[in-house]
PDB file of N, CA and C in Angstrom:
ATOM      1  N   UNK F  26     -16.997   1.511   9.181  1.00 65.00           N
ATOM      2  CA  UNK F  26     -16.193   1.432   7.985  1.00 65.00           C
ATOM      3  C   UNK F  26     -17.025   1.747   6.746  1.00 65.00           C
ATOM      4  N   UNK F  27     -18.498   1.383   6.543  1.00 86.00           N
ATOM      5  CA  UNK F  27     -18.971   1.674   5.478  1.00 86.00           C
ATOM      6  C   UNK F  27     -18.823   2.854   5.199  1.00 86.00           C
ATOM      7  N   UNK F  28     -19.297   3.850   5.875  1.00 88.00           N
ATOM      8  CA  UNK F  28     -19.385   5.178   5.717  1.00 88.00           C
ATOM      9  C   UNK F  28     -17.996   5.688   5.329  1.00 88.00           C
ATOM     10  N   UNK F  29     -16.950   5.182   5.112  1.00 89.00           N
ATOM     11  CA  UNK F  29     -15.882   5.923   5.555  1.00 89.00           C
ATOM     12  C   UNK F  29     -15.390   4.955   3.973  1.00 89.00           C
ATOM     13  N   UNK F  30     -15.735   4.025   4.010  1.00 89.00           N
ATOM     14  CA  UNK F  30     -15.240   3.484   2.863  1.00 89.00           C
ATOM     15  C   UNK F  30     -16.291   4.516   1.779  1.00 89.00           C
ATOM     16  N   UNK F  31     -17.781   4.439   1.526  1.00 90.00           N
ATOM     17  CA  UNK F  31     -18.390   4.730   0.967  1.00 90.00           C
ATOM     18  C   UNK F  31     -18.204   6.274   0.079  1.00 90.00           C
ATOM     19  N   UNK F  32     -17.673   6.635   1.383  1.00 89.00           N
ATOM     20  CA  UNK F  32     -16.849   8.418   0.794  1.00 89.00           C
ATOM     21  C   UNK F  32     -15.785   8.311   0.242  1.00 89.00           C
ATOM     22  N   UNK F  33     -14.828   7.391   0.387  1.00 89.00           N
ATOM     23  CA  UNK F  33     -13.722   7.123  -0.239  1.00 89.00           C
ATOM     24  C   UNK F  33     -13.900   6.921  -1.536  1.00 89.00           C
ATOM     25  N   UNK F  34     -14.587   6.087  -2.340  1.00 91.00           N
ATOM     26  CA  UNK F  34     -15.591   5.842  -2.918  1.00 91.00           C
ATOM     27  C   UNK F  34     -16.154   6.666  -3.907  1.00 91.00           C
ATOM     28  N   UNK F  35     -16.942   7.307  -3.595  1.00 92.00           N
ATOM     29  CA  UNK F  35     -17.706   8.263  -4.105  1.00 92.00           C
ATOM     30  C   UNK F  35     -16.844   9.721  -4.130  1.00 92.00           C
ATOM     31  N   UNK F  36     -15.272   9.502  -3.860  1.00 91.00           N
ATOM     32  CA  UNK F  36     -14.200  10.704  -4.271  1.00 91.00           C
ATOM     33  C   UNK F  36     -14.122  10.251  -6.016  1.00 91.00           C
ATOM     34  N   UNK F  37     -14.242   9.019  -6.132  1.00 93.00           N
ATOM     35  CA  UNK F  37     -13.386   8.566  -7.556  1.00 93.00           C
ATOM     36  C   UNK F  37     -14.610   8.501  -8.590  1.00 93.00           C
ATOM     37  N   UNK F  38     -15.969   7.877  -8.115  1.00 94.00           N
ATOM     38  CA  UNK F  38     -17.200   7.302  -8.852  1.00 94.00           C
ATOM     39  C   UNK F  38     -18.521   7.661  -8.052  1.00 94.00           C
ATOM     40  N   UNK F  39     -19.411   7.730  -8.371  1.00 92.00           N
ATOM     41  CA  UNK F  39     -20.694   7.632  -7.315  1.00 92.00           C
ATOM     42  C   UNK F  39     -21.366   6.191  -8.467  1.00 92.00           C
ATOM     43  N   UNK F  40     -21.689   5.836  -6.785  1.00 91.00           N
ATOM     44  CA  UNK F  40     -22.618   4.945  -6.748  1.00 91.00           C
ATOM     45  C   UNK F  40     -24.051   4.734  -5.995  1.00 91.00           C
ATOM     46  N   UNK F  41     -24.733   4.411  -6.400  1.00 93.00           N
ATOM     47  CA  UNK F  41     -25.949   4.404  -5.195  1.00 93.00           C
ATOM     48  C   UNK F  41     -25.676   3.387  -4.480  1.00 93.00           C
ATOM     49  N   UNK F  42     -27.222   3.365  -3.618  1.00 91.00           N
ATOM     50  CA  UNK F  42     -26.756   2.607  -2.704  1.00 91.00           C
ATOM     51  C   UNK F  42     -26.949   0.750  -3.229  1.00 91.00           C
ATOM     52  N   UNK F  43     -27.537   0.681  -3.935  1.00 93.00           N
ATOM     53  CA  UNK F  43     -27.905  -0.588  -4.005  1.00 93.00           C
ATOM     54  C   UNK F  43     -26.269  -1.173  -4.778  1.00 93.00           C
ATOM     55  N   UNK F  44     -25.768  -0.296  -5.918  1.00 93.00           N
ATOM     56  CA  UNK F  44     -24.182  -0.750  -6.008  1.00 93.00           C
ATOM     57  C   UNK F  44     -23.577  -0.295  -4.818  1.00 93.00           C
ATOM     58  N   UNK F  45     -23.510   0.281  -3.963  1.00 92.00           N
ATOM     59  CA  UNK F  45     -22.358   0.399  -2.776  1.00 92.00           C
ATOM     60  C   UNK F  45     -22.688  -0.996  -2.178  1.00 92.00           C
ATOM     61  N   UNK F  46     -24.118  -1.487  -1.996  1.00 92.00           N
ATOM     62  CA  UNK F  46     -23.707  -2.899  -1.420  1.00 92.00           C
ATOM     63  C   UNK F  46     -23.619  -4.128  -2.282  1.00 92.00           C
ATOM     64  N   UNK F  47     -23.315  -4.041  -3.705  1.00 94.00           N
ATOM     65  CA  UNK F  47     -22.964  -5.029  -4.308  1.00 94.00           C
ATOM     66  C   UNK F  47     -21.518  -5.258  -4.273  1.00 94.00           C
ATOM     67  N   UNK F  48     -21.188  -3.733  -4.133  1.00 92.00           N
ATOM     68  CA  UNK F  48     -19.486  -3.920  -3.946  1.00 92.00           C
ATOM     69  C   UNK F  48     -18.939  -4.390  -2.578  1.00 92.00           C
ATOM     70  N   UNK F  49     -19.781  -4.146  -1.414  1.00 91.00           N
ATOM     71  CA  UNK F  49     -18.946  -4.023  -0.299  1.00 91.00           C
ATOM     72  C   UNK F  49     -18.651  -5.102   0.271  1.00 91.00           C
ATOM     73  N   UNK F  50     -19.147  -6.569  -0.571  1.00 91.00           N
ATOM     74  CA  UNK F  50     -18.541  -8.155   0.250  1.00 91.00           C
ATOM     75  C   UNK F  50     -17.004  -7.608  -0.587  1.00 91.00           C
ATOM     76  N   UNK F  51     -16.359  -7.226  -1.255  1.00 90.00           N
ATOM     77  CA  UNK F  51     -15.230  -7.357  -1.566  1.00 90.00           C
ATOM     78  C   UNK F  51     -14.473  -7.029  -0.985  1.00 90.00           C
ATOM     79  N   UNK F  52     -14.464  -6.126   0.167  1.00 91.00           N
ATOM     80  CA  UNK F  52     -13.743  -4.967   1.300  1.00 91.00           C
ATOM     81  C   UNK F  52     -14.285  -5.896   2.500  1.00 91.00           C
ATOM     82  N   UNK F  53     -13.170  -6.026   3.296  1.00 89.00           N
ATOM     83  CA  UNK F  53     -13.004  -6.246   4.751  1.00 89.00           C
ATOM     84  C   UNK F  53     -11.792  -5.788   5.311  1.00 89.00           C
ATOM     85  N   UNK F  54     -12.652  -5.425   6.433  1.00 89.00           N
ATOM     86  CA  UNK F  54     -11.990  -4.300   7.647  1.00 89.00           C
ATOM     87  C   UNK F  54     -11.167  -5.147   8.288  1.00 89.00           C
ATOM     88  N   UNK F  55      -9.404  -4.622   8.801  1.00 90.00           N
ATOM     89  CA  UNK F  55      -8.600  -5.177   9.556  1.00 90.00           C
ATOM     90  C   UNK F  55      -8.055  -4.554  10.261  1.00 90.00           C
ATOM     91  N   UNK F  56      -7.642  -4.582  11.389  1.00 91.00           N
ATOM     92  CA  UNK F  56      -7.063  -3.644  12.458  1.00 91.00           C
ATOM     93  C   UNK F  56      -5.896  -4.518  12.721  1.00 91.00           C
ATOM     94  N   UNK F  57      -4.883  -3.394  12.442  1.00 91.00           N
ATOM     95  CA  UNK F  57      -3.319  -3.446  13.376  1.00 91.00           C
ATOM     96  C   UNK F  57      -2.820  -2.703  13.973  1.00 91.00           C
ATOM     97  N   UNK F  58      -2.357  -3.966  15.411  1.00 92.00           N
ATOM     98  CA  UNK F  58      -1.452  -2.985  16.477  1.00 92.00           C
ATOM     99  C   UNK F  58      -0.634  -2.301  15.825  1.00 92.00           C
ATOM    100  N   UNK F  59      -0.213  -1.404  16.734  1.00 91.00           N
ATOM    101  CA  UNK F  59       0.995  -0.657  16.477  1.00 91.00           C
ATOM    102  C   UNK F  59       2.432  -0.916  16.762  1.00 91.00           C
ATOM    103  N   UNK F  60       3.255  -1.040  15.815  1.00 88.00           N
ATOM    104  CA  UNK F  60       4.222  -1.702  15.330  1.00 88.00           C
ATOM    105  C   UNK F  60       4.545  -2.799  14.201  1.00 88.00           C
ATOM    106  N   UNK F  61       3.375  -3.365  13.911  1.00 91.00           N
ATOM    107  CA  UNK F  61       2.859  -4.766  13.342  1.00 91.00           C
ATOM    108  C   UNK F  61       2.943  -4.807  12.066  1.00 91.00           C
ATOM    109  N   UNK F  62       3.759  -5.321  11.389  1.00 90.00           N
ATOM    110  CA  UNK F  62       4.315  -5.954  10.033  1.00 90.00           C
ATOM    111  C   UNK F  62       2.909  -5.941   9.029  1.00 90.00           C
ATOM    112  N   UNK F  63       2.497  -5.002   8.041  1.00 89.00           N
ATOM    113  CA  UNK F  63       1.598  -5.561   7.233  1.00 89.00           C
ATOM    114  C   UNK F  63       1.605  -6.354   5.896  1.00 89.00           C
ATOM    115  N   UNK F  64       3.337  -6.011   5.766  1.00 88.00           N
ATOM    116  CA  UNK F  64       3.752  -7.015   4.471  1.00 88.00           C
ATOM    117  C   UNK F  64       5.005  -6.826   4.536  1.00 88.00           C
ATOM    118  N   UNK F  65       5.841  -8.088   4.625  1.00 88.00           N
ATOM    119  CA  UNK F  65       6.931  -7.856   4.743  1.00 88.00           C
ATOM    120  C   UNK F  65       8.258  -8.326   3.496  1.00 88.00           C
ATOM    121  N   UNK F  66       9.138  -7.710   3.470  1.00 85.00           N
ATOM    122  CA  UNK F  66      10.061  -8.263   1.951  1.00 85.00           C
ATOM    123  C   UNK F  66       9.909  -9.279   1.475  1.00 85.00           C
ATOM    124  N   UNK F  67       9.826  -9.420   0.263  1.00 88.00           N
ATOM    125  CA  UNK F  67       9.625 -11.049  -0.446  1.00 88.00           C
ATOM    126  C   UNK F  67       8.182 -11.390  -0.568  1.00 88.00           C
ATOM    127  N   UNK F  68       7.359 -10.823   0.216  1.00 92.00           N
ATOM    128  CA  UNK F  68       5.911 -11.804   0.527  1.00 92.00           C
ATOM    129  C   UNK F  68       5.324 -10.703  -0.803  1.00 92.00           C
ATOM    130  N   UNK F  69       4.432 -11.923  -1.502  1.00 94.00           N
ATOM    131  CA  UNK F  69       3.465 -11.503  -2.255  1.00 94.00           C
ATOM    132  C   UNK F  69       2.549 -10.583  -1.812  1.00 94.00           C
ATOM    133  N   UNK F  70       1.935  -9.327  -1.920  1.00 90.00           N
ATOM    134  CA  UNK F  70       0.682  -8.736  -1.683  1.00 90.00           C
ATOM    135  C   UNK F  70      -0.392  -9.055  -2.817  1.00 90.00           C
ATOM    136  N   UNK F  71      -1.299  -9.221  -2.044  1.00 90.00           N
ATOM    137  CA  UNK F  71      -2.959  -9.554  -3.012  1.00 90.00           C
ATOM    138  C   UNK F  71      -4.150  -8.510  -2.499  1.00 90.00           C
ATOM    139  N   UNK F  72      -3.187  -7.395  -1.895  1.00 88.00           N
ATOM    140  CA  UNK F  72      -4.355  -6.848  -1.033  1.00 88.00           C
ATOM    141  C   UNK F  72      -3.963  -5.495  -1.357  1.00 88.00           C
ATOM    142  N   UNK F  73      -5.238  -4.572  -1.589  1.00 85.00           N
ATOM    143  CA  UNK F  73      -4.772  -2.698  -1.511  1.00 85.00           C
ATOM    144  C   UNK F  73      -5.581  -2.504  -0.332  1.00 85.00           C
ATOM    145  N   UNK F  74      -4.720  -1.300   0.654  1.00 87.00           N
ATOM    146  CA  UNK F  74      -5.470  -1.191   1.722  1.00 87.00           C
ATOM    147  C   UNK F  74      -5.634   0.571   1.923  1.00 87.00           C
ATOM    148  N   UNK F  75      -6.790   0.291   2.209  1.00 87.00           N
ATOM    149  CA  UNK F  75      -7.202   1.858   2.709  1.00 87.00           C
ATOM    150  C   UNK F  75      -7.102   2.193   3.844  1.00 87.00           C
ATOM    151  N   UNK F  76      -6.615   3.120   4.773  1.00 89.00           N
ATOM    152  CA  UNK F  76      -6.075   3.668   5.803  1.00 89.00           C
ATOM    153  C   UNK F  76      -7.285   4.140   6.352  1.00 89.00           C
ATOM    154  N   UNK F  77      -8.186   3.759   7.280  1.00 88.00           N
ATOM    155  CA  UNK F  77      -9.271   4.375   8.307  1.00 88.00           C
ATOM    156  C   UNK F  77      -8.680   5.362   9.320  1.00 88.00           C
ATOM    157  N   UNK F  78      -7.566   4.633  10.046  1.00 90.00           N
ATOM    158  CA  UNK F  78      -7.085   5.987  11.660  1.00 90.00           C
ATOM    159  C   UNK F  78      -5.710   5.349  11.486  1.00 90.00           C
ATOM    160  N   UNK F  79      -4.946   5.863  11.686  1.00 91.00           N
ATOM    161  CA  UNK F  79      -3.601   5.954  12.312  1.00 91.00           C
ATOM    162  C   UNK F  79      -2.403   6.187  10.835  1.00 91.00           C
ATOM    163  N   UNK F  80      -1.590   5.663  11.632  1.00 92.00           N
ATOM    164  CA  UNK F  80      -0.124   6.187  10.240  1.00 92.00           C
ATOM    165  C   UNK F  80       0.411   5.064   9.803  1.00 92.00           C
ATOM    166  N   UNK F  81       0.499   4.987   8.599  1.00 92.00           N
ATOM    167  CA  UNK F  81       1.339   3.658   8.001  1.00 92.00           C
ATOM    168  C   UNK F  81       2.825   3.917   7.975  1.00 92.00           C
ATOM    169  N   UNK F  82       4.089   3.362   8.175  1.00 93.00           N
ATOM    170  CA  UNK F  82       5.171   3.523   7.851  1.00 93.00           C
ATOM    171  C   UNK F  82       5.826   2.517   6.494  1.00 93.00           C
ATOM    172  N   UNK F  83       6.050   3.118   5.648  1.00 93.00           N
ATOM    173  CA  UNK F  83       6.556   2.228   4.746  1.00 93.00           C
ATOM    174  C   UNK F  83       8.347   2.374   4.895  1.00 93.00           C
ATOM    175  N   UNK F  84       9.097   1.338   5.040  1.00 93.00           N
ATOM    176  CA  UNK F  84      10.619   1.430   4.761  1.00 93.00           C
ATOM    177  C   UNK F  84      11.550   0.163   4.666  1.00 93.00           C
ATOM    178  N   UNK F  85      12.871   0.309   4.302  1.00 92.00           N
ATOM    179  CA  UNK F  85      13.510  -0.641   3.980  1.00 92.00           C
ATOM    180  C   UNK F  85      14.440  -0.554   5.343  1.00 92.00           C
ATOM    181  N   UNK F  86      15.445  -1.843   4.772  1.00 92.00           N
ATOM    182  CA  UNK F  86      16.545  -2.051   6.054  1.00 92.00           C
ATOM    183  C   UNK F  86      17.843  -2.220   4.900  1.00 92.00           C
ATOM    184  N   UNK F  87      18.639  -1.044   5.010  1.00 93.00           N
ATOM    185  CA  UNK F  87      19.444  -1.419   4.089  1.00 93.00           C
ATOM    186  C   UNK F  87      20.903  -2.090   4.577  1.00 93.00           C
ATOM    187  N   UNK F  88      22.098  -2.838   3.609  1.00 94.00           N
ATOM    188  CA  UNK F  88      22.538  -3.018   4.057  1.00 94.00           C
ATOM    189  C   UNK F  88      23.591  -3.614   5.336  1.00 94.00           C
ATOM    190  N   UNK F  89      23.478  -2.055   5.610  1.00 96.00           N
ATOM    191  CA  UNK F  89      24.394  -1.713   7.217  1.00 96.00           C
ATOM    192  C   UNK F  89      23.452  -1.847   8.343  1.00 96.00           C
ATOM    193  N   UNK F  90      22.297  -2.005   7.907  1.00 94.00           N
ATOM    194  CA  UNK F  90      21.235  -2.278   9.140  1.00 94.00           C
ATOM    195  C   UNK F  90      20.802  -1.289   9.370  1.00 94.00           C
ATOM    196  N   UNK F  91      20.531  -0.033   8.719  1.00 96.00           N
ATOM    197  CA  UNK F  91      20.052   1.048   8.981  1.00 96.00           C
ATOM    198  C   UNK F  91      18.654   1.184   8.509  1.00 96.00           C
ATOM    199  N   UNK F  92      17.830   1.698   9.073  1.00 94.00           N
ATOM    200  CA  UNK F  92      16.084   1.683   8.744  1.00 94.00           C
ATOM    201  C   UNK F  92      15.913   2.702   7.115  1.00 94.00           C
ATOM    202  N   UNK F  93      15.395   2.791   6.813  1.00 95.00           N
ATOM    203  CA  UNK F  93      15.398   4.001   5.567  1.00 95.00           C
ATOM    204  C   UNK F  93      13.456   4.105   5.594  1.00 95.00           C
ATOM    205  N   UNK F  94      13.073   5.401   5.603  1.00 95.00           N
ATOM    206  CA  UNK F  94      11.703   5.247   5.665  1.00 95.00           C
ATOM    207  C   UNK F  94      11.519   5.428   4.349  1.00 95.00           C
ATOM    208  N   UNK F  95      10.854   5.391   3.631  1.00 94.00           N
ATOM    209  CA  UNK F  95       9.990   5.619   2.064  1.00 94.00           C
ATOM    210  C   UNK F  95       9.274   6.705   2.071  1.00 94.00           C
ATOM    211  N   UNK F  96       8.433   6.444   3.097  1.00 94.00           N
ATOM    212  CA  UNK F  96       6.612   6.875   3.136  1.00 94.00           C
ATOM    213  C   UNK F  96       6.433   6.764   4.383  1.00 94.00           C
ATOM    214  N   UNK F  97       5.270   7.580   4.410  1.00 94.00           N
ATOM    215  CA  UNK F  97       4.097   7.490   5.826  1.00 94.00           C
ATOM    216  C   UNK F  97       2.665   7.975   4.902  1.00 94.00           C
ATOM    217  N   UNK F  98       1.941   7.261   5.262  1.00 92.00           N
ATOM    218  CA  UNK F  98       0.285   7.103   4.374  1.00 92.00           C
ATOM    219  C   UNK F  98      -0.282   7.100   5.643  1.00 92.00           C
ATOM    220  N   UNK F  99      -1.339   8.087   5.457  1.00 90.00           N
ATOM    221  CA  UNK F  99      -2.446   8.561   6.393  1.00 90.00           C
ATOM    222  C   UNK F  99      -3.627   8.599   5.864  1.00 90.00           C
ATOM    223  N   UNK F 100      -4.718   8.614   7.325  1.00 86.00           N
ATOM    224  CA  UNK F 100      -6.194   8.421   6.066  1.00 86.00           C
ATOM    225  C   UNK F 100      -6.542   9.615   5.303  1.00 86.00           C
ATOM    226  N   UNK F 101      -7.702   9.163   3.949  1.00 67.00           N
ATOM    227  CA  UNK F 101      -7.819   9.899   3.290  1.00 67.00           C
ATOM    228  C   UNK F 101      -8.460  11.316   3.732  1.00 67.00           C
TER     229      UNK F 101
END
């Protein structure tokens, strides 16, 4: 993850290395199965997340019970 965060990173700002590890207790790595709720309606988020491997689906349930997608976010 460092490496992958670190480039992410250094798209927006460069930093050396001694700030890349002042920043990096703030970032922790989480892995979810596939299918798996990462925030769901109503719930507060406190978290921005960066996409390492796979596809995010963002969508609603409207209504009639029908899915509606938004988005799909992939890594950078």
């Amino acid at each position: 993850m460092n490496q992958f965060l670190k480039a992410h990173i250094q798209e927006i700002t460069h930093l050396n290395d001694d700030e890349f590890e002042a920043v990096l207790p703030f970032f922790t790595r989480k892995k979810f199965r596939k299918r798996q709720f990462l925030i769901q309606e109503n719930q507060p988020v406190h978290e921005v997340y960066l996409i390492e491997k796979g596809i995010l689906k963002s969508s609603t349930v409207g209504r009639t019970g029908k899915e509606h997608i938004l988005q799909f976010a992939a890594p950078n």
